[in-house]
mmCIF file of C-alpha atoms in Angstrom:
data_model
loop_
_atom_site.group_PDB
_atom_site.id
_atom_site.type_symbol
_atom_site.label_atom_id
_atom_site.label_comp_id
_atom_site.label_asym_id
_atom_site.label_seq_id
_atom_site.Cartn_x
_atom_site.Cartn_y
_atom_site.Cartn_z
ATOM 1 C CA UNK P 1 22.107 -45.785 7.233
ATOM 2 C CA UNK P 2 18.600 -46.236 5.879
ATOM 3 C CA UNK P 3 17.494 -43.127 7.739
ATOM 4 C CA UNK P 4 20.290 -41.060 6.203
ATOM 5 C CA UNK P 5 19.432 -42.329 2.695
ATOM 6 C CA UNK P 6 15.751 -41.506 3.215
ATOM 7 C CA UNK P 7 16.594 -38.002 4.364
ATOM 8 C CA UNK P 8 18.814 -37.445 1.363
ATOM 9 C CA UNK P 9 16.099 -38.719 -0.972
ATOM 10 C CA UNK P 10 13.529 -36.470 0.699
ATOM 11 C CA UNK P 11 15.793 -33.431 0.293
ATOM 12 C CA UNK P 12 16.399 -34.242 -3.389
ATOM 13 C CA UNK P 13 12.671 -34.594 -3.986
ATOM 14 C CA UNK P 14 11.772 -31.338 -2.306
ATOM 15 C CA UNK P 15 14.687 -29.327 -3.706
ATOM 16 C CA UNK P 16 12.980 -28.405 -7.063
ATOM 17 C CA UNK P 17 10.013 -26.895 -5.225
ATOM 18 C CA UNK P 18 12.312 -24.978 -2.835
ATOM 19 C CA UNK P 19 14.443 -23.644 -5.699
ATOM 20 C CA UNK P 20 11.313 -22.615 -7.637
ATOM 21 C CA UNK P 21 9.965 -20.812 -4.556
ATOM 22 C CA UNK P 22 13.295 -18.996 -3.987
ATOM 23 C CA UNK P 23 13.423 -17.922 -7.650
ATOM 24 C CA UNK P 24 9.796 -16.780 -7.471
ATOM 25 C CA UNK P 25 10.696 -14.512 -4.558
ATOM 26 C CA UNK P 26 14.270 -13.498 -5.281
ATOM 27 C CA UNK P 27 13.957 -12.559 -8.978
ATOM 28 C CA UNK P 28 11.154 -9.933 -8.532
ATOM 29 C CA UNK P 29 12.848 -8.577 -5.399
ATOM 30 C CA UNK P 30 16.195 -8.266 -7.192
ATOM 31 C CA UNK P 31 14.586 -6.451 -10.090
ATOM 32 C CA UNK P 32 12.777 -4.080 -7.724
ATOM 33 C CA UNK P 33 16.067 -3.280 -5.954
ATOM 34 C CA UNK P 34 17.739 -2.707 -9.341
ATOM 35 C CA UNK P 35 15.022 -0.353 -10.565
ATOM 36 C CA UNK P 36 15.048 1.561 -7.297
ATOM 37 C CA UNK P 37 18.515 2.889 -8.086
ATOM 38 C CA UNK P 38 17.477 4.148 -11.553
ATOM 39 C CA UNK P 39 15.791 7.286 -12.800
ATOM 40 C CA UNK P 40 13.206 5.330 -14.779
ATOM 41 C CA UNK P 41 9.961 6.948 -15.889
ATOM 42 C CA UNK P 42 7.637 5.181 -18.366
ATOM 43 C CA UNK P 43 6.792 8.518 -20.004
ATOM 44 C CA UNK P 44 10.480 9.010 -20.937
ATOM 45 C CA UNK P 45 11.621 5.713 -22.448
ATOM 46 C CA UNK P 46 15.371 5.428 -23.161
ATOM 47 C CA UNK P 47 16.398 7.983 -20.563
ATOM 48 C CA UNK P 48 17.087 5.535 -17.744
ATOM 49 C CA UNK P 49 20.163 6.373 -15.704
ATOM 50 C CA UNK P 50 21.711 5.340 -12.387
ATOM 51 C CA UNK P 51 21.065 7.850 -9.567
ATOM 52 C CA UNK P 52 21.978 5.853 -6.477
ATOM 53 C CA UNK P 53 19.870 6.430 -3.380
ATOM 54 C CA UNK P 54 18.154 9.530 -4.720
ATOM 55 C CA UNK P 55 14.807 7.701 -5.168
ATOM 56 C CA UNK P 56 14.914 6.669 -1.550
ATOM 57 C CA UNK P 57 15.714 10.210 -0.443
ATOM 58 C CA UNK P 58 12.807 11.615 -2.475
ATOM 59 C CA UNK P 59 10.409 8.967 -1.161
ATOM 60 C CA UNK P 60 11.378 9.260 2.489
ATOM 61 C CA UNK P 61 11.338 13.084 2.475
ATOM 62 C CA UNK P 62 8.026 13.310 0.622
ATOM 63 C CA UNK P 63 5.383 14.780 2.993
ATOM 64 C CA UNK P 64 2.930 12.187 1.651
ATOM 65 C CA UNK P 65 5.193 9.442 3.043
ATOM 66 C CA UNK P 66 4.716 10.530 6.684
ATOM 67 C CA UNK P 67 0.971 10.897 6.166
ATOM 68 C CA UNK P 68 0.831 7.446 4.568
ATOM 69 C CA UNK P 69 2.964 5.951 7.345
ATOM 70 C CA UNK P 70 0.651 7.400 10.016
ATOM 71 C CA UNK P 71 -2.446 6.197 8.146
ATOM 72 C CA UNK P 72 -0.921 2.715 7.810
ATOM 73 C CA UNK P 73 -0.314 2.510 11.569
ATOM 74 C CA UNK P 74 -3.794 3.836 12.363
ATOM 75 C CA UNK P 75 -5.341 1.402 9.916
ATOM 76 C CA UNK P 76 -3.538 -1.611 11.320
ATOM 77 C CA UNK P 77 -4.058 -0.578 14.959
ATOM 78 C CA UNK P 78 -7.717 0.283 14.498
ATOM 79 C CA UNK P 79 -8.573 -2.968 12.722
ATOM 80 C CA UNK P 80 -6.685 -5.009 15.324
ATOM 81 C CA UNK P 81 -8.498 -3.389 18.208
ATOM 82 C CA UNK P 82 -11.919 -3.947 16.595
ATOM 83 C CA UNK P 83 -11.240 -7.531 15.482
ATOM 84 C CA UNK P 84 -9.590 -8.766 18.694
ATOM 85 C CA UNK P 85 -12.158 -7.267 21.086
ATOM 86 C CA UNK P 86 -15.035 -8.017 18.748
ATOM 87 C CA UNK P 87 -13.703 -11.501 18.091
ATOM 88 C CA UNK P 88 -13.547 -12.287 21.828
ATOM 89 C CA UNK P 89 -17.121 -11.087 22.332
ATOM 90 C CA UNK P 90 -18.430 -12.994 19.329
ATOM 91 C CA UNK P 91 -16.526 -16.096 20.377
ATOM 92 C CA UNK P 92 -18.118 -15.944 23.817
ATOM 93 C CA UNK P 93 -21.553 -15.514 22.180
ATOM 94 C CA UNK P 94 -21.107 -18.350 19.698
ATOM 95 C CA UNK P 95 -19.805 -20.652 22.424
ATOM 96 C CA UNK P 96 -23.206 -20.502 24.187
ATOM 97 C CA UNK P 97 -25.814 -23.123 23.308
ATOM 98 C CA UNK P 98 -28.433 -21.631 21.051
ATOM 99 C CA UNK P 99 -30.977 -22.655 18.407
ATOM 100 C CA UNK P 100 -29.444 -22.813 14.952
ATOM 101 C CA UNK P 101 -25.922 -22.518 16.271
ATOM 102 C CA UNK P 102 -24.318 -23.989 13.154
ATOM 103 C CA UNK P 103 -26.166 -21.566 10.819
ATOM 104 C CA UNK P 104 -25.270 -18.599 13.023
ATOM 105 C CA UNK P 105 -21.602 -19.551 12.969
ATOM 106 C CA UNK P 106 -21.640 -19.829 9.151
ATOM 107 C CA UNK P 107 -23.267 -16.420 8.840
ATOM 108 C CA UNK P 108 -20.672 -14.853 11.194
ATOM 109 C CA UNK P 109 -17.775 -16.385 9.270
ATOM 110 C CA UNK P 110 -19.220 -15.644 5.796
ATOM 111 C CA UNK P 111 -17.755 -12.080 5.378
ATOM 112 C CA UNK P 112 -14.253 -13.473 5.442
ATOM 113 C CA UNK P 113 -14.915 -15.260 2.103
ATOM 114 C CA UNK P 114 -16.134 -12.104 0.320
ATOM 115 C CA UNK P 115 -13.562 -10.569 -2.030
ATOM 116 C CA UNK P 116 -12.141 -7.268 -0.695
ATOM 117 C CA UNK P 117 -13.157 -5.388 -3.805
ATOM 118 C CA UNK P 118 -16.743 -6.663 -3.601
ATOM 119 C CA UNK P 119 -17.117 -5.906 0.083
ATOM 120 C CA UNK P 120 -15.697 -2.401 -0.432
ATOM 121 C CA UNK P 121 -18.201 -1.755 -3.241
ATOM 122 C CA UNK P 122 -21.058 -3.032 -1.111
ATOM 123 C CA UNK P 123 -20.128 -0.807 1.826
ATOM 124 C CA UNK P 124 -19.538 2.199 -0.460
ATOM 125 C CA UNK P 125 -22.786 2.008 -2.411
ATOM 126 C CA UNK P 126 -25.216 0.183 -0.126
ATOM 127 C CA UNK P 127 -24.268 1.431 3.292
ATOM 128 C CA UNK P 128 -22.138 4.627 3.225
ATOM 129 C CA UNK P 129 -23.573 6.408 0.218
ATOM 130 C CA UNK P 130 -24.834 9.771 1.620
ATOM 131 C CA UNK P 131 -27.829 9.772 -0.762
ATOM 132 C CA UNK P 132 -29.041 6.208 -1.233
ATOM 133 C CA UNK P 133 -27.140 4.285 1.451
ATOM 134 C CA UNK P 134 -28.772 2.459 4.366
ATOM 135 C CA UNK P 135 -27.005 4.729 6.869
ATOM 136 C CA UNK P 136 -28.450 7.796 5.078
ATOM 137 C CA UNK P 137 -31.940 6.235 5.248
ATOM 138 C CA UNK P 138 -31.467 5.536 8.945
ATOM 139 C CA UNK P 139 -30.347 9.111 9.622
ATOM 140 C CA UNK P 140 -33.299 10.505 7.664
ATOM 141 C CA UNK P 141 -35.668 8.243 9.572
ATOM 142 C CA UNK P 142 -34.652 9.853 12.886
ATOM 143 C CA UNK P 143 -34.549 13.372 11.457
ATOM 144 C CA UNK P 144 -30.760 13.614 11.313
ATOM 145 C CA UNK P 145 -28.558 14.924 8.505
ATOM 146 C CA UNK P 146 -26.987 12.134 6.413
ATOM 147 C CA UNK P 147 -23.211 11.873 6.961
ATOM 148 C CA UNK P 148 -20.822 11.334 4.065
ATOM 149 C CA UNK P 149 -18.497 8.797 5.692
ATOM 150 C CA UNK P 150 -16.006 8.451 2.819
ATOM 151 C CA UNK P 151 -15.609 12.232 2.393
ATOM 152 C CA UNK P 152 -15.465 13.373 6.016
ATOM 153 C CA UNK P 153 -14.143 10.228 7.770
ATOM 154 C CA UNK P 154 -12.359 8.279 5.031
ATOM 155 C CA UNK P 155 -9.789 6.428 7.150
ATOM 156 C CA UNK P 156 -12.315 5.471 9.768
ATOM 157 C CA UNK P 157 -14.611 4.203 7.042
ATOM 158 C CA UNK P 158 -11.841 2.022 5.573
ATOM 159 C CA UNK P 159 -10.993 0.712 9.055
ATOM 160 C CA UNK P 160 -14.625 -0.346 9.524
ATOM 161 C CA UNK P 161 -14.723 -2.064 6.102
ATOM 162 C CA UNK P 162 -11.491 -3.959 6.636
ATOM 163 C CA UNK P 163 -12.431 -4.866 10.216
ATOM 164 C CA UNK P 164 -15.732 -6.272 8.979
ATOM 165 C CA UNK P 165 -13.751 -8.544 6.647
ATOM 166 C CA UNK P 166 -11.266 -9.738 9.248
ATOM 167 C CA UNK P 167 -13.584 -10.065 12.248
ATOM 168 C CA UNK P 168 -14.735 -13.573 11.191
ATOM 169 C CA UNK P 169 -11.116 -14.776 11.049
ATOM 170 C CA UNK P 170 -10.403 -13.530 14.546
ATOM 171 C CA UNK P 171 -13.670 -14.969 15.820
ATOM 172 C CA UNK P 172 -12.906 -18.390 14.348
ATOM 173 C CA UNK P 173 -9.437 -18.597 15.916
ATOM 174 C CA UNK P 174 -10.565 -17.308 19.284
ATOM 175 C CA UNK P 175 -13.658 -19.527 19.300
ATOM 176 C CA UNK P 176 -11.457 -22.574 18.689
ATOM 177 C CA UNK P 177 -9.192 -21.535 21.563
ATOM 178 C CA UNK P 178 -12.190 -20.895 23.813
ATOM 179 C CA UNK P 179 -13.615 -24.376 23.186
ATOM 180 C CA UNK P 180 -10.301 -25.903 24.297
ATOM 181 C CA UNK P 181 -10.663 -24.266 27.742
ATOM 182 C CA UNK P 182 -11.182 -26.866 30.472
ATOM 183 C CA UNK P 183 -14.645 -26.306 31.853
ATOM 184 C CA UNK P 184 -13.532 -27.745 35.232
ATOM 185 C CA UNK P 185 -11.432 -24.638 35.801
ATOM 186 C CA UNK P 186 -14.466 -22.394 35.424
ATOM 187 C CA UNK P 187 -16.568 -24.678 37.590
ATOM 188 C CA UNK P 188 -13.929 -24.735 40.327
ATOM 189 C CA UNK P 189 -13.628 -20.950 40.215
ATOM 190 C CA UNK P 190 -17.427 -20.606 40.378
ATOM 191 C CA UNK P 191 -17.550 -22.918 43.372
ATOM 192 C CA UNK P 192 -14.896 -20.785 45.076
ATOM 193 C CA UNK P 193 -17.160 -17.784 44.704
ATOM 194 C CA UNK P 194 -15.530 -16.038 41.759
ATOM 195 C CA UNK P 195 -17.840 -13.753 39.817
ATOM 196 C CA UNK P 196 -18.401 -13.961 36.017
ATOM 197 C CA UNK P 197 -16.141 -10.959 35.456
ATOM 198 C CA UNK P 198 -13.408 -12.501 37.637
ATOM 199 C CA UNK P 199 -13.620 -15.807 35.771
ATOM 200 C CA UNK P 200 -13.471 -13.957 32.435
ATOM 201 C CA UNK P 201 -10.421 -11.756 33.274
ATOM 202 C CA UNK P 202 -8.410 -14.272 35.278
ATOM 203 C CA UNK P 203 -9.158 -17.526 33.400
ATOM 204 C CA UNK P 204 -10.655 -16.884 29.945
ATOM 205 C CA UNK P 205 -8.472 -13.918 28.909
ATOM 206 C CA UNK P 206 -5.163 -15.574 29.833
ATOM 207 C CA UNK P 207 -6.258 -18.696 28.010
ATOM 208 C CA UNK P 208 -7.098 -16.710 24.871
ATOM 209 C CA UNK P 209 -3.897 -14.664 24.938
ATOM 210 C CA UNK P 210 -1.913 -17.077 22.717
ATOM 211 C CA UNK P 211 -4.715 -17.270 20.136
ATOM 212 C CA UNK P 212 -5.034 -13.495 20.204
ATOM 213 C CA UNK P 213 -1.281 -13.173 19.578
ATOM 214 C CA UNK P 214 -1.576 -15.434 16.524
ATOM 215 C CA UNK P 215 -4.517 -13.351 15.256
ATOM 216 C CA UNK P 216 -2.486 -10.140 15.714
ATOM 217 C CA UNK P 217 0.530 -11.590 13.907
ATOM 218 C CA UNK P 218 -1.322 -12.952 10.879
ATOM 219 C CA UNK P 219 -3.632 -9.953 10.516
ATOM 220 C CA UNK P 220 -0.825 -7.401 10.831
ATOM 221 C CA UNK P 221 1.113 -8.993 7.964
ATOM 222 C CA UNK P 222 -1.907 -8.744 5.695
ATOM 223 C CA UNK P 223 -3.146 -5.369 6.949
ATOM 224 C CA UNK P 224 0.137 -3.701 6.078
ATOM 225 C CA UNK P 225 -0.721 -4.312 2.404
ATOM 226 C CA UNK P 226 -4.367 -3.190 2.324
ATOM 227 C CA UNK P 227 -5.015 -1.750 -1.118
ATOM 228 C CA UNK P 228 -8.266 -2.777 -2.855
ATOM 229 C CA UNK P 229 -10.517 -1.204 -0.204
ATOM 230 C CA UNK P 230 -8.752 2.141 -0.533
ATOM 231 C CA UNK P 231 -8.736 2.065 -4.370
ATOM 232 C CA UNK P 232 -12.429 1.232 -4.643
ATOM 233 C CA UNK P 233 -13.760 3.641 -1.973
ATOM 234 C CA UNK P 234 -11.643 6.768 -1.520
ATOM 235 C CA UNK P 235 -8.762 6.396 -4.022
ATOM 236 C CA UNK P 236 -6.441 7.576 -1.234
ATOM 237 C CA UNK P 237 -8.256 10.862 -0.646
ATOM 238 C CA UNK P 238 -9.375 13.387 0.125
ATOM 239 C CA UNK P 239 -5.775 14.440 -0.435
ATOM 240 C CA UNK P 240 -3.760 11.842 1.449
ATOM 241 C CA UNK P 241 -6.300 11.362 4.261
ATOM 242 C CA UNK P 242 -6.708 7.655 3.491
ATOM 243 C CA UNK P 243 -3.439 6.937 1.696
ATOM 244 C CA UNK P 244 -1.318 4.127 3.168
ATOM 245 C CA UNK P 245 2.180 2.982 2.182
ATOM 246 C CA UNK P 246 0.894 0.431 -0.303
ATOM 247 C CA UNK P 247 -1.343 2.932 -2.065
ATOM 248 C CA UNK P 248 1.442 5.514 -2.102
ATOM 249 C CA UNK P 249 3.705 3.028 -3.893
ATOM 250 C CA UNK P 250 0.905 2.321 -6.351
ATOM 251 C CA UNK P 251 0.383 6.026 -6.996
ATOM 252 C CA UNK P 252 4.118 6.591 -7.487
ATOM 253 C CA UNK P 253 4.530 3.661 -9.868
ATOM 254 C CA UNK P 254 1.311 3.468 -11.910
ATOM 255 C CA UNK P 255 -0.219 6.923 -11.645
ATOM 256 C CA UNK P 256 2.963 8.968 -11.946
ATOM 257 C CA UNK P 257 4.704 6.304 -14.074
ATOM 258 C CA UNK P 258 7.801 6.654 -11.878
ATOM 259 C CA UNK P 259 9.110 3.086 -11.781
ATOM 260 C CA UNK P 260 12.278 4.066 -9.958
ATOM 261 C CA UNK P 261 10.510 5.968 -7.216
ATOM 262 C CA UNK P 262 7.804 3.307 -6.866
ATOM 263 C CA UNK P 263 10.452 0.600 -6.632
ATOM 264 C CA UNK P 264 12.216 2.527 -3.872
ATOM 265 C CA UNK P 265 8.894 2.883 -2.047
ATOM 266 C CA UNK P 266 8.262 -0.829 -2.462
ATOM 267 C CA UNK P 267 11.617 -1.678 -0.881
ATOM 268 C CA UNK P 268 10.923 0.718 2.014
ATOM 269 C CA UNK P 269 7.499 -0.932 2.481
ATOM 270 C CA UNK P 270 9.126 -4.388 2.564
ATOM 271 C CA UNK P 271 11.683 -3.265 5.117
ATOM 272 C CA UNK P 272 9.005 -1.746 7.373
ATOM 273 C CA UNK P 273 6.870 -4.912 7.045
ATOM 274 C CA UNK P 274 9.832 -7.089 8.003
ATOM 275 C CA UNK P 275 10.577 -4.932 11.046
ATOM 276 C CA UNK P 276 7.012 -5.305 12.225
ATOM 277 C CA UNK P 277 6.983 -9.027 11.480
ATOM 278 C CA UNK P 278 10.206 -9.632 13.418
ATOM 279 C CA UNK P 279 8.906 -7.697 16.373
ATOM 280 C CA UNK P 280 5.607 -9.666 16.360
ATOM 281 C CA UNK P 281 7.418 -13.008 15.950
ATOM 282 C CA UNK P 282 9.513 -12.259 18.998
ATOM 283 C CA UNK P 283 6.402 -11.242 20.907
ATOM 284 C CA UNK P 284 4.554 -14.430 19.951
ATOM 285 C CA UNK P 285 7.619 -16.497 20.831
ATOM 286 C CA UNK P 286 7.756 -15.058 24.322
ATOM 287 C CA UNK P 287 4.009 -15.592 24.679
ATOM 288 C CA UNK P 288 4.286 -19.238 23.667
ATOM 289 C CA UNK P 289 7.177 -19.832 26.055
ATOM 290 C CA UNK P 290 5.245 -18.323 28.945
#
């Protein structure tokens, strides 16, 4: 009886926070769904009218949508490949005894705490600037022509910037998993004559698979909404070469003042993100059960 009363009291105490959280999520989502069925442009106040699914039709048939969808997938996939592989390599390096190990780990993790806007500005002006950037100085030092990364390889440049930000996160998770590996397994394999590569692929990699799955799940959810890096560096261009779904919704809503079309794009983005999240959750569930 006492347990039942304590559970009821706990539910009553937590219910205000749960209701507030639900309202915080449901109210904006409901308003976005409502606006997505309206012809609502901020430049034409008072002309709002119900048009059904026409906003969705325009958004999904817009050629920029398919370009943005492809860029979104390339951005997410490229960053995941760099961060997972680079995170494993950095975790292996940081797991080795070295002088100043604590300082090195702090320096490796530090980029994760830099604001996306700040890191994008640093990469744009200090590294990738074709006139005064460090890469331009390096190219000039070896007699090569400076390369304008943001003009000729905009999406690749953004992938590198975002990967630089998320690499410390992947490294931290994978390093924690690596340190939980029983050293006796590696010693037994070494005594049985297994080479370093064999120990890595047959013992270390399977042990890190769960941590890597968590990294992929968390990063994918955030990478689907990358925005600041694109706005600061390329502004979605040239053309739509570096436009993703999030930036396309921003352009539709705040640059073209089309609230209805932008709301429809936002709902489409939410649906796509949920599809990806459900797929990844099932994948991580199977991995944890294995």
